[in-house]
CSV table of C-alpha atoms and ligand atoms in Angstrom, one decimal:
chain,number,residue,atom,x,y,z
A,1,MET,CA,-160.8,-121.2,-129.8
A,2,GLU,CA,-163.6,-122.9,-131.7
A,3,LYS,CA,-164.6,-124.7,-128.6
A,4,LEU,CA,-165.3,-121.5,-126.7
A,5,ARG,CA,-169.1,-121.3,-126.4
A,6,ASN,CA,-169.6,-117.6,-125.7
A,7,GLY,CA,-167.7,-114.3,-126.0
A,8,TYR,CA,-165.9,-113.2,-122.9
A,9,LEU,CA,-168.5,-112.1,-120.4
A,10,PHE,CA,-167.4,-108.5,-119.7
A,11,PRO,CA,-167.1,-107.3,-123.3
A,12,GLU,CA,-170.7,-108.8,-123.8
A,13,ILE,CA,-171.8,-106.6,-120.9
A,14,SER,CA,-170.1,-103.6,-122.4
A,15,ARG,CA,-172.0,-104.3,-125.7
A,16,LEU,CA,-175.3,-104.4,-123.8
A,17,GLU,CA,-174.4,-101.1,-122.2
A,18,LEU,CA,-173.6,-99.5,-125.6
A,19,GLU,CA,-176.9,-100.8,-127.2
A,20,HIS,CA,-178.8,-99.3,-124.3
A,21,ILE,CA,-177.1,-95.9,-124.7
A,22,GLU,CA,-178.0,-95.9,-128.4
A,23,LYS,CA,-181.6,-96.7,-127.5
A,24,TYR,CA,-181.9,-94.2,-124.6
A,25,PRO,CA,-179.3,-91.5,-125.4
A,26,ASN,CA,-180.8,-89.2,-122.7
A,27,ALA,CA,-181.0,-91.7,-119.9
A,28,LYS,CA,-178.5,-91.5,-117.0
A,29,LEU,CA,-176.9,-94.9,-117.2
A,30,ILE,CA,-175.4,-96.2,-114.0
A,31,SER,CA,-172.9,-99.0,-114.5
A,32,LEU,CA,-172.7,-101.5,-111.6
A,33,GLY,CA,-171.6,-104.1,-114.1
A,34,ILE,CA,-168.1,-105.1,-115.0
A,35,GLY,CA,-166.6,-104.2,-111.7
A,36,ASP,CA,-164.1,-101.6,-112.7
A,37,THR,CA,-162.8,-99.2,-110.1
A,38,THR,CA,-164.0,-95.6,-110.3
A,39,GLU,CA,-162.2,-93.5,-107.7
A,40,PRO,CA,-159.0,-91.6,-108.5
A,41,ILE,CA,-155.6,-93.1,-107.6
A,42,PRO,CA,-154.3,-91.2,-104.5
A,43,GLU,CA,-152.0,-88.3,-105.5
A,44,ILE,CA,-149.0,-89.7,-103.6
A,45,ILE,CA,-149.1,-92.8,-105.8
A,46,ALA,CA,-149.9,-91.1,-109.1
A,47,SER,CA,-147.1,-88.6,-108.5
A,48,SER,CA,-144.5,-91.3,-107.8
A,49,MET,CA,-145.4,-92.8,-111.2
A,50,ALA,CA,-145.2,-89.4,-112.8
A,51,ASN,CA,-141.8,-88.7,-111.2
A,52,TYR,CA,-140.5,-92.1,-112.3
A,53,ALA,CA,-141.7,-91.6,-115.8
A,54,HIS,CA,-140.2,-88.2,-116.0
A,55,ALA,CA,-136.9,-89.4,-114.7
A,56,LEU,CA,-136.8,-91.8,-117.7
A,57,SER,CA,-136.0,-88.7,-119.8
A,58,THR,CA,-132.8,-88.1,-117.9
A,59,ALA,CA,-129.5,-89.9,-118.1
A,60,ASP,CA,-129.5,-90.8,-114.4
A,61,GLY,CA,-133.1,-91.8,-114.2
A,62,TYR,CA,-133.3,-93.9,-117.4
A,63,SER,CA,-133.7,-97.7,-117.0
A,64,GLY,CA,-134.5,-100.3,-119.6
A,65,TYR,CA,-135.5,-103.9,-119.0
A,66,GLY,CA,-135.7,-104.9,-115.4
A,67,PRO,CA,-135.6,-108.3,-113.8
A,68,GLU,CA,-138.4,-110.4,-115.4
A,69,GLN,CA,-139.6,-111.4,-111.9
A,70,GLY,CA,-140.0,-107.8,-110.8
A,71,ASN,CA,-137.9,-105.3,-108.9
A,72,LYS,CA,-136.4,-106.6,-105.7
A,73,ALA,CA,-137.7,-103.7,-103.6
A,74,LEU,CA,-141.2,-104.2,-104.8
A,75,ARG,CA,-141.0,-108.0,-104.2
A,76,GLU,CA,-139.8,-107.3,-100.7
A,77,ALA,CA,-142.5,-104.8,-100.1
A,78,ILE,CA,-145.2,-107.2,-101.2
A,79,VAL,CA,-143.9,-109.8,-98.8
A,80,LYS,CA,-143.9,-107.3,-96.0
A,81,ALA,CA,-147.3,-105.9,-96.7
A,82,PHE,CA,-149.2,-109.1,-97.6
A,83,TYR,CA,-147.3,-112.1,-96.2
A,84,LYS,CA,-145.9,-110.9,-92.9
A,85,ASP,CA,-145.0,-113.9,-90.7
A,86,LEU,CA,-146.1,-116.3,-93.5
A,87,GLN,CA,-142.7,-117.6,-94.5
A,88,ILE,CA,-142.9,-116.2,-98.0
A,89,GLN,CA,-139.6,-115.1,-99.5
A,90,ASP,CA,-139.3,-112.3,-102.0
A,91,THR,CA,-137.7,-114.7,-104.4
A,92,GLU,CA,-141.1,-116.6,-104.5
A,93,VAL,CA,-143.0,-113.5,-105.6
A,94,PHE,CA,-143.3,-112.8,-109.3
A,95,VAL,CA,-144.5,-109.3,-110.1
A,96,SER,CA,-146.8,-109.2,-113.1
A,97,ASP,CA,-149.0,-107.0,-115.3
A,98,GLY,CA,-152.1,-108.3,-113.5
A,99,ALA,CA,-153.8,-111.4,-112.2
A,100,GLN,CA,-155.7,-112.1,-115.4
A,101,CYS,CA,-152.4,-112.3,-117.4
A,102,ASP,CA,-151.0,-114.7,-114.7
A,103,ILE,CA,-154.0,-116.9,-114.9
A,104,THR,CA,-153.1,-117.5,-118.6
A,105,ARG,CA,-149.4,-117.8,-118.0
A,106,LEU,CA,-150.2,-120.5,-115.4
A,107,GLN,CA,-152.4,-122.3,-117.9
A,108,LEU,CA,-149.4,-122.2,-120.3
A,109,LEU,CA,-147.3,-123.7,-117.6
A,110,LEU,CA,-149.9,-126.4,-116.8
A,111,GLY,CA,-150.7,-127.3,-120.4
A,112,SER,CA,-153.6,-129.0,-122.1
A,113,LYS,CA,-153.4,-132.4,-120.3
A,114,VAL,CA,-154.3,-131.4,-116.8
A,115,THR,CA,-157.8,-131.7,-115.3
A,116,ILE,CA,-159.2,-128.7,-113.5
A,117,ALA,CA,-161.9,-127.8,-111.0
A,118,VAL,CA,-163.5,-124.4,-110.5
A,119,GLN,CA,-166.0,-122.9,-108.1
A,120,ASP,CA,-169.4,-122.6,-109.7
A,121,PRO,CA,-170.0,-119.7,-110.0
A,122,SER,CA,-166.6,-118.2,-110.6
A,123,PHE,CA,-164.6,-115.6,-112.5
A,124,PRO,CA,-164.9,-116.6,-116.1
A,125,ALA,CA,-161.2,-116.3,-117.1
A,126,TYR,CA,-160.4,-119.6,-115.4
A,127,ILE,CA,-162.7,-121.6,-117.6
A,128,ASP,CA,-162.1,-119.6,-120.7
A,129,SER,CA,-158.4,-119.9,-120.5
A,130,SER,CA,-158.7,-123.6,-119.8
A,131,VAL,CA,-160.7,-124.0,-123.0
A,132,ILE,CA,-158.3,-121.9,-124.9
A,133,ILE,CA,-155.3,-124.0,-123.8
A,134,GLY,CA,-157.2,-127.2,-124.7
A,135,GLN,CA,-158.1,-128.7,-121.4
A,136,ALA,CA,-161.9,-128.7,-122.1
A,137,GLY,CA,-164.5,-128.3,-124.8
A,138,ASP,CA,-168.1,-127.3,-125.1
A,139,GLU,CA,-170.5,-130.1,-124.1
A,140,GLY,CA,-173.2,-128.6,-126.1
A,141,GLY,CA,-176.1,-126.8,-124.5
A,142,SER,CA,-175.6,-128.1,-121.0
A,143,GLY,CA,-174.2,-124.9,-119.7
A,144,ARG,CA,-171.0,-126.7,-118.9
A,145,TYR,CA,-167.7,-127.5,-120.5
A,146,GLY,CA,-166.8,-131.2,-120.5
A,147,SER,CA,-164.1,-132.5,-118.2
A,148,ILE,CA,-164.1,-129.4,-116.0
A,149,GLU,CA,-165.2,-130.2,-112.4
A,150,TYR,CA,-167.7,-127.6,-111.4
A,151,MET,CA,-167.7,-127.2,-107.6
A,152,LYS,CA,-171.1,-125.9,-106.8
A,153,CYS,CA,-170.9,-123.0,-104.3
A,154,GLY,CA,-174.2,-121.5,-103.3
A,155,PRO,CA,-176.2,-120.4,-100.2
A,156,GLU,CA,-177.2,-124.1,-99.5
A,157,ASN,CA,-173.5,-125.0,-98.8
A,158,ASN,CA,-172.3,-121.7,-97.4
A,159,PHE,CA,-170.6,-121.0,-100.7
A,160,PHE,CA,-168.1,-123.8,-100.1
A,161,PRO,CA,-168.0,-127.0,-102.2
A,162,ASP,CA,-169.0,-130.4,-100.9
A,163,LEU,CA,-165.5,-131.9,-101.2
A,164,ALA,CA,-166.9,-135.4,-100.4
A,165,THR,CA,-168.5,-135.4,-103.8
A,166,THR,CA,-165.9,-133.4,-105.7
A,167,SER,CA,-163.7,-135.5,-108.1
A,168,ARG,CA,-160.0,-135.3,-107.9
A,169,THR,CA,-158.4,-133.0,-110.4
A,170,ASP,CA,-154.8,-131.9,-111.0
A,171,VAL,CA,-155.6,-128.2,-110.5
A,172,ILE,CA,-158.2,-126.4,-108.4
A,173,PHE,CA,-158.9,-122.7,-109.1
A,174,PHE,CA,-160.3,-121.1,-105.9
A,175,CYS,CA,-161.1,-117.5,-105.5
A,176,SER,CA,-161.6,-115.9,-102.1
A,177,PRO,CA,-163.3,-113.4,-101.6
A,178,ASN,CA,-165.1,-114.9,-104.5
A,179,ASN,CA,-166.0,-113.0,-107.6
A,180,PRO,CA,-169.0,-113.0,-108.2
A,181,THR,CA,-170.6,-114.2,-104.9
A,182,GLY,CA,-168.7,-111.9,-102.6
A,183,HIS,CA,-168.2,-114.8,-100.2
A,184,ALA,CA,-164.9,-115.0,-98.4
A,185,ALA,CA,-164.0,-118.5,-97.3
A,186,THR,CA,-163.4,-119.1,-93.6
A,187,ARG,CA,-160.3,-120.5,-92.1
A,188,GLU,CA,-162.0,-123.8,-91.5
A,189,GLN,CA,-163.1,-124.0,-95.1
A,190,LEU,CA,-159.6,-123.2,-96.4
A,191,GLU,CA,-158.2,-125.8,-94.1
A,192,LEU,CA,-160.5,-128.4,-95.7
A,193,LEU,CA,-159.5,-127.2,-99.1
A,194,VAL,CA,-155.8,-127.5,-98.4
A,195,LYS,CA,-156.3,-131.0,-96.9
A,196,PHE,CA,-158.3,-132.0,-99.9
A,197,ALA,CA,-155.5,-130.8,-102.3
A,198,ARG,CA,-152.8,-132.6,-100.2
A,199,ASP,CA,-154.7,-135.8,-100.1
A,200,ASN,CA,-155.2,-135.7,-103.8
A,201,GLY,CA,-151.9,-134.3,-105.0
A,202,SER,CA,-153.6,-131.3,-106.5
A,203,ILE,CA,-152.4,-127.8,-107.0
A,204,ILE,CA,-154.6,-125.0,-105.7
A,205,ILE,CA,-154.4,-121.7,-107.7
A,206,PHE,CA,-155.7,-119.3,-105.1
A,207,ASP,CA,-156.9,-116.0,-106.5
A,208,SER,CA,-156.8,-113.3,-103.8
A,209,ALA,CA,-157.5,-110.3,-106.0
A,210,TYR,CA,-160.0,-109.0,-103.5
A,211,SER,CA,-158.1,-110.0,-100.3
A,212,SER,CA,-157.8,-106.4,-99.1
A,213,TYR,CA,-161.6,-106.2,-98.8
A,214,VAL,CA,-161.7,-108.9,-96.2
A,215,GLN,CA,-163.0,-107.5,-92.9
A,216,ASP,CA,-163.6,-110.7,-91.0
A,217,ASP,CA,-160.6,-112.0,-89.0
A,218,ASN,CA,-161.8,-115.6,-89.5
A,219,CYS,CA,-161.4,-115.2,-93.3
A,220,PRO,CA,-157.8,-115.5,-94.4
A,221,ARG,CA,-156.5,-113.0,-96.8
A,222,SER,CA,-154.0,-115.5,-98.2
A,223,ILE,CA,-154.0,-119.2,-98.7
A,224,PHE,CA,-150.5,-119.2,-97.1
A,225,GLU,CA,-152.2,-118.5,-93.7
A,226,ILE,CA,-153.2,-122.2,-93.8
A,227,PRO,CA,-150.6,-124.7,-92.5
A,228,GLY,CA,-149.5,-127.2,-95.2
A,229,SER,CA,-150.4,-124.8,-98.1
A,230,ARG,CA,-146.9,-124.2,-99.2
A,231,GLN,CA,-146.7,-127.7,-100.7
A,232,VAL,CA,-149.9,-127.4,-102.7
A,233,ALA,CA,-150.7,-123.8,-103.5
A,234,ILE,CA,-149.9,-120.9,-105.9
A,235,GLU,CA,-151.4,-117.5,-105.1
A,236,ILE,CA,-152.3,-114.9,-107.7
A,237,SER,CA,-153.1,-111.4,-106.7
A,238,SER,CA,-153.4,-107.9,-108.0
A,239,PHE,CA,-153.1,-104.1,-107.4
A,240,SER,CA,-156.2,-103.6,-109.5
A,241,LYS,CA,-158.9,-103.6,-106.9
A,242,PHE,CA,-156.5,-102.9,-104.1
A,243,ALA,CA,-155.3,-99.6,-105.5
A,244,GLY,CA,-157.4,-98.7,-108.5
A,245,PHE,CA,-154.7,-100.1,-110.8
A,246,THR,CA,-157.1,-101.7,-113.3
A,247,GLY,CA,-155.7,-99.5,-116.0
A,248,VAL,CA,-152.1,-99.1,-114.7
A,249,ARG,CA,-151.8,-103.0,-114.7
A,250,LEU,CA,-149.8,-104.6,-111.8
A,251,GLY,CA,-150.2,-107.8,-109.9
A,252,TRP,CA,-148.2,-110.7,-108.6
A,253,THR,CA,-148.0,-114.5,-108.2
A,254,VAL,CA,-146.4,-116.4,-105.4
A,255,VAL,CA,-145.0,-119.8,-106.1
A,256,PRO,CA,-143.5,-121.4,-103.0
A,257,ASP,CA,-140.2,-123.3,-103.3
A,258,GLU,CA,-141.8,-126.4,-101.7
A,259,LEU,CA,-144.4,-126.8,-104.4
A,260,LEU,CA,-143.2,-129.8,-106.4
A,261,TYR,CA,-144.5,-131.9,-109.4
A,262,SER,CA,-145.0,-135.6,-108.6
A,263,ASN,CA,-141.5,-136.2,-110.0
A,264,GLY,CA,-140.0,-133.9,-107.4
A,265,PHE,CA,-139.2,-131.0,-109.7
A,266,PRO,CA,-140.0,-127.5,-108.3
A,267,VAL,CA,-142.8,-125.8,-110.0
A,268,ILE,CA,-141.2,-122.4,-109.3
A,269,HIS,CA,-138.3,-123.2,-111.8
A,270,ASP,CA,-140.8,-123.7,-114.6
A,271,PHE,CA,-142.9,-120.7,-113.7
A,272,ASN,CA,-139.7,-118.6,-113.8
A,273,ARG,CA,-139.0,-120.0,-117.2
A,274,ILE,CA,-142.5,-119.1,-118.5
A,275,VAL,CA,-142.2,-115.6,-117.1
A,276,SER,CA,-138.8,-115.0,-118.6
A,277,THR,CA,-139.8,-116.4,-122.0
A,278,CYS,CA,-143.4,-115.1,-122.3
A,279,PHE,CA,-143.5,-111.9,-120.3
A,280,ASN,CA,-140.3,-109.9,-119.7
A,281,GLY,CA,-141.5,-108.1,-116.6
A,282,ALA,CA,-144.0,-105.5,-115.5
A,283,SER,CA,-143.8,-101.9,-116.6
A,284,ASN,CA,-141.2,-100.1,-114.4
A,285,VAL,CA,-143.6,-97.1,-114.1
A,286,ALA,CA,-146.3,-99.3,-112.8
A,287,GLN,CA,-143.9,-100.9,-110.4
A,288,ALA,CA,-142.9,-97.5,-109.0
A,289,GLY,CA,-146.6,-97.0,-108.4
A,290,GLY,CA,-146.8,-100.3,-106.7
A,291,LEU,CA,-144.0,-99.4,-104.3
A,292,ALA,CA,-145.7,-96.1,-103.5
A,293,CYS,CA,-149.0,-98.0,-102.7
A,294,LEU,CA,-147.0,-100.0,-100.1
A,295,SER,CA,-145.4,-97.0,-98.4
A,296,SER,CA,-147.0,-96.2,-95.2
A,297,GLN,CA,-148.8,-93.1,-96.6
A,298,GLY,CA,-149.8,-94.8,-99.8
A,299,PHE,CA,-151.1,-97.8,-97.9
A,300,LYS,CA,-153.3,-95.6,-95.8
A,301,ALA,CA,-154.6,-93.8,-98.8
A,302,VAL,CA,-155.6,-97.0,-100.7
A,303,ASN,CA,-157.2,-98.4,-97.6
A,304,SER,CA,-159.5,-95.4,-97.4
A,305,LEU,CA,-160.6,-96.1,-101.0
A,306,ILE,CA,-161.3,-99.7,-100.0
A,307,ASP,CA,-163.4,-98.4,-97.0
A,308,TYR,CA,-165.3,-96.1,-99.5
A,309,TYR,CA,-166.2,-99.0,-101.8
A,310,MET,CA,-167.2,-101.2,-98.8
A,311,GLU,CA,-169.5,-98.4,-97.6
A,312,ASN,CA,-171.0,-98.5,-101.1
A,313,ALA,CA,-171.5,-102.3,-100.7
A,314,ASN,CA,-173.2,-101.7,-97.4
A,315,VAL,CA,-175.6,-99.1,-98.8
A,316,LEU,CA,-176.5,-101.4,-101.8
A,317,GLY,CA,-176.9,-104.5,-99.6
A,318,GLU,CA,-179.1,-102.8,-97.1
A,319,ALA,CA,-181.3,-101.2,-99.7
A,320,LEU,CA,-181.9,-104.4,-101.6
A,321,SER,CA,-182.6,-106.4,-98.4
A,322,SER,CA,-185.0,-103.7,-97.3
A,323,VAL,CA,-187.2,-104.5,-100.3
A,324,GLY,CA,-187.3,-108.2,-99.5
A,325,LEU,CA,-184.6,-109.4,-101.8
A,326,GLN,CA,-182.2,-112.2,-100.6
A,327,VAL,CA,-178.8,-110.6,-100.7
A,328,TYR,CA,-175.4,-112.3,-100.2
A,329,GLY,CA,-171.8,-110.9,-100.3
A,330,GLY,CA,-170.9,-107.3,-99.7
A,331,ALA,CA,-169.4,-108.0,-96.2
A,332,ASN,CA,-165.9,-109.0,-97.3
A,333,ALA,CA,-166.0,-108.0,-101.0
A,334,PRO,CA,-167.2,-105.2,-103.2
A,335,TYR,CA,-169.9,-107.4,-104.8
A,336,ILE,CA,-173.5,-108.1,-103.9
A,337,TRP,CA,-175.0,-111.4,-105.1
A,338,VAL,CA,-178.8,-111.1,-105.3
A,339,HIS,CA,-181.2,-114.1,-105.6
A,340,PHE,CA,-184.2,-114.0,-107.9
A,341,PRO,CA,-185.7,-117.4,-107.3
A,342,GLY,CA,-187.1,-119.1,-110.5
A,343,SER,CA,-185.8,-116.3,-112.8
A,344,ASN,CA,-183.5,-116.4,-115.8
A,345,SER,CA,-180.6,-114.1,-114.8
A,346,TRP,CA,-180.2,-112.6,-118.3
A,347,ASP,CA,-183.9,-111.7,-118.2
A,348,VAL,CA,-183.6,-110.1,-114.8
A,349,CYS,CA,-180.5,-108.1,-115.9
A,350,LYS,CA,-182.2,-106.8,-119.0
A,351,HIS,CA,-185.4,-106.0,-117.1
A,352,ILE,CA,-183.5,-103.9,-114.6
A,353,LEU,CA,-181.6,-102.2,-117.4
A,354,GLU,CA,-184.8,-101.4,-119.3
A,355,LYS,CA,-186.6,-100.1,-116.2
A,356,THR,CA,-183.8,-98.4,-114.2
A,357,HIS,CA,-180.9,-97.8,-116.7
A,358,ILE,CA,-178.6,-99.7,-114.4
A,359,ILE,CA,-176.1,-102.2,-115.7
A,360,THR,CA,-175.6,-105.4,-113.6
A,361,VAL,CA,-174.2,-108.8,-114.5
A,362,PRO,CA,-176.3,-111.9,-114.9
A,363,GLY,CA,-175.1,-114.7,-112.6
A,364,SER,CA,-175.3,-117.4,-115.3
A,365,GLY,CA,-172.3,-115.7,-117.0
A,366,PHE,CA,-170.2,-117.0,-114.1
A,367,GLY,CA,-171.3,-120.6,-114.4
A,368,PRO,CA,-174.5,-122.7,-114.3
A,369,SER,CA,-175.0,-122.2,-110.6
A,370,GLY,CA,-175.2,-118.5,-111.1
A,371,GLU,CA,-178.6,-118.9,-112.8
A,372,GLU,CA,-181.3,-117.0,-110.8
A,373,PHE,CA,-178.6,-114.6,-109.4
A,374,LEU,CA,-177.4,-111.1,-110.3
A,375,ARG,CA,-174.0,-109.6,-109.5
A,376,ILE,CA,-174.1,-106.0,-108.5
A,377,SER,CA,-170.8,-104.2,-108.2
A,378,ALA,CA,-170.1,-101.7,-105.4
A,379,PHE,CA,-167.5,-99.9,-107.4
A,380,GLY,CA,-168.9,-96.5,-108.2
A,381,HIS,CA,-169.1,-92.8,-107.2
A,382,ARG,CA,-171.2,-92.5,-104.0
A,383,GLU,CA,-173.8,-90.4,-105.7
A,384,CYS,CA,-174.3,-93.0,-108.4
A,385,ILE,CA,-174.6,-95.7,-105.8
A,386,LEU,CA,-177.3,-93.7,-103.9
A,387,GLU,CA,-179.1,-92.9,-107.1
A,388,ALA,CA,-179.0,-96.6,-108.1
A,389,THR,CA,-180.3,-97.8,-104.7
A,390,ALA,CA,-183.2,-95.3,-105.0
A,391,ARG,CA,-184.1,-96.6,-108.5
A,392,LEU,CA,-183.8,-100.3,-107.5
A,393,LYS,CA,-185.9,-99.7,-104.4
A,394,THR,CA,-188.6,-98.1,-106.5
A,395,LEU,CA,-188.5,-101.0,-109.0
A,396,PHE,CA,-188.8,-103.7,-106.3
A,397,LEU,CA,-191.0,-102.1,-103.7
B,401,PLP,N1,-159.2,-112.3,-110.6
B,401,PLP,C1,-160.4,-111.9,-110.2
B,401,PLP,C2,-161.2,-112.8,-109.3
B,401,PLP,C3,-161.0,-110.8,-110.8
B,401,PLP,O1,-162.2,-110.4,-110.4
B,401,PLP,C4,-160.2,-110.0,-111.7
B,401,PLP,C5,-160.7,-108.8,-112.2
B,401,PLP,O2,-161.8,-108.4,-112.1
B,401,PLP,C6,-159.0,-110.5,-112.0
B,401,PLP,C7,-158.5,-111.6,-111.4
B,401,PLP,C8,-158.1,-109.7,-113.0
B,401,PLP,O3,-157.3,-108.8,-112.3
B,401,PLP,P1,-156.2,-107.9,-113.0
B,401,PLP,O4,-156.8,-106.6,-113.3
B,401,PLP,O5,-155.1,-107.9,-112.0
B,401,PLP,O6,-155.8,-108.6,-114.3
């Protein structure tokens, strides 16, 4: 813990927000920062959780502990909804209380002795959990943690690492669509990644928390669309951004039977042991909600929320481009990644906050290559997004 350089990024952003509210109590603050969902959970889904919860007060409806791996019906529904024709079995799906928690459980499984690679920039939980488990420490002022391989992903390489210069590691965290850049890797890019992992005997931990935002058919929604991935990949995913379950808490991890350690032992057996020992299963109420999301009516309802956020992304992206800013992301993800050449990203973030009362996230919080960039979230009520675009346009015109 001592080796963690900074506090976790998002609580720091919340602190910035609170300080601003204290300083300007009458300002209308707009938060396009931490990336929390804002729109209500569709009624059909919320009522299925309410009904389930209410039934717990009856003799017939009561249930206690469920299977640690998740309810069979939900595991089957996840396979049907997200892995159709991809050879995934429901027994390979582990239902969880969210992707973040599974990142840490996977770190527990992997231990302190493995080497890891991360996209730079990337979601901070990969690195922070890696430091917590003891895989890496602060290198002191360099903006990097020693022994982590930072795979630079910026506009100059189409947000995909140069694998020819990437060192071999035991584990590769890879997030697509990426948080924060909003870039979704193409099929060709993921084929290269899978080949790289196979050649090196590495495990890819593929974070597909934003897969439901992918619009482009050439950008796979799952790593398991790539032939040969079953031997090298684990996928973590979530209902958070898919269905507004950031507060309900539900996710899943897929560990294929064919993924083996170098001694031939199946990784799935150990993950099952970790889940049974350190977790005990997701809330049964949340799982009832998950099942409702995957019913045909529920699926339609959550997809219209995704369309809503993607329209927000479109509005933001167009507005910022129209004032001459270089804008990335937003096409297959609810994040806009804006370049401010030559600037310090914390300074830009604070300047925007001071002048427009809009919270954003400085790119450097996601890794050294995030310097000069800002992440703007498209999660928000439409009127807030429109108001924010008007304020930003005025600032940058
Ligand atoms: N992975 C990525 C890339 C995320 O952006 C987030 C949340 O923002 C998570 C995982 C955490 O998801 P969950 O809410 O399922 O824990």
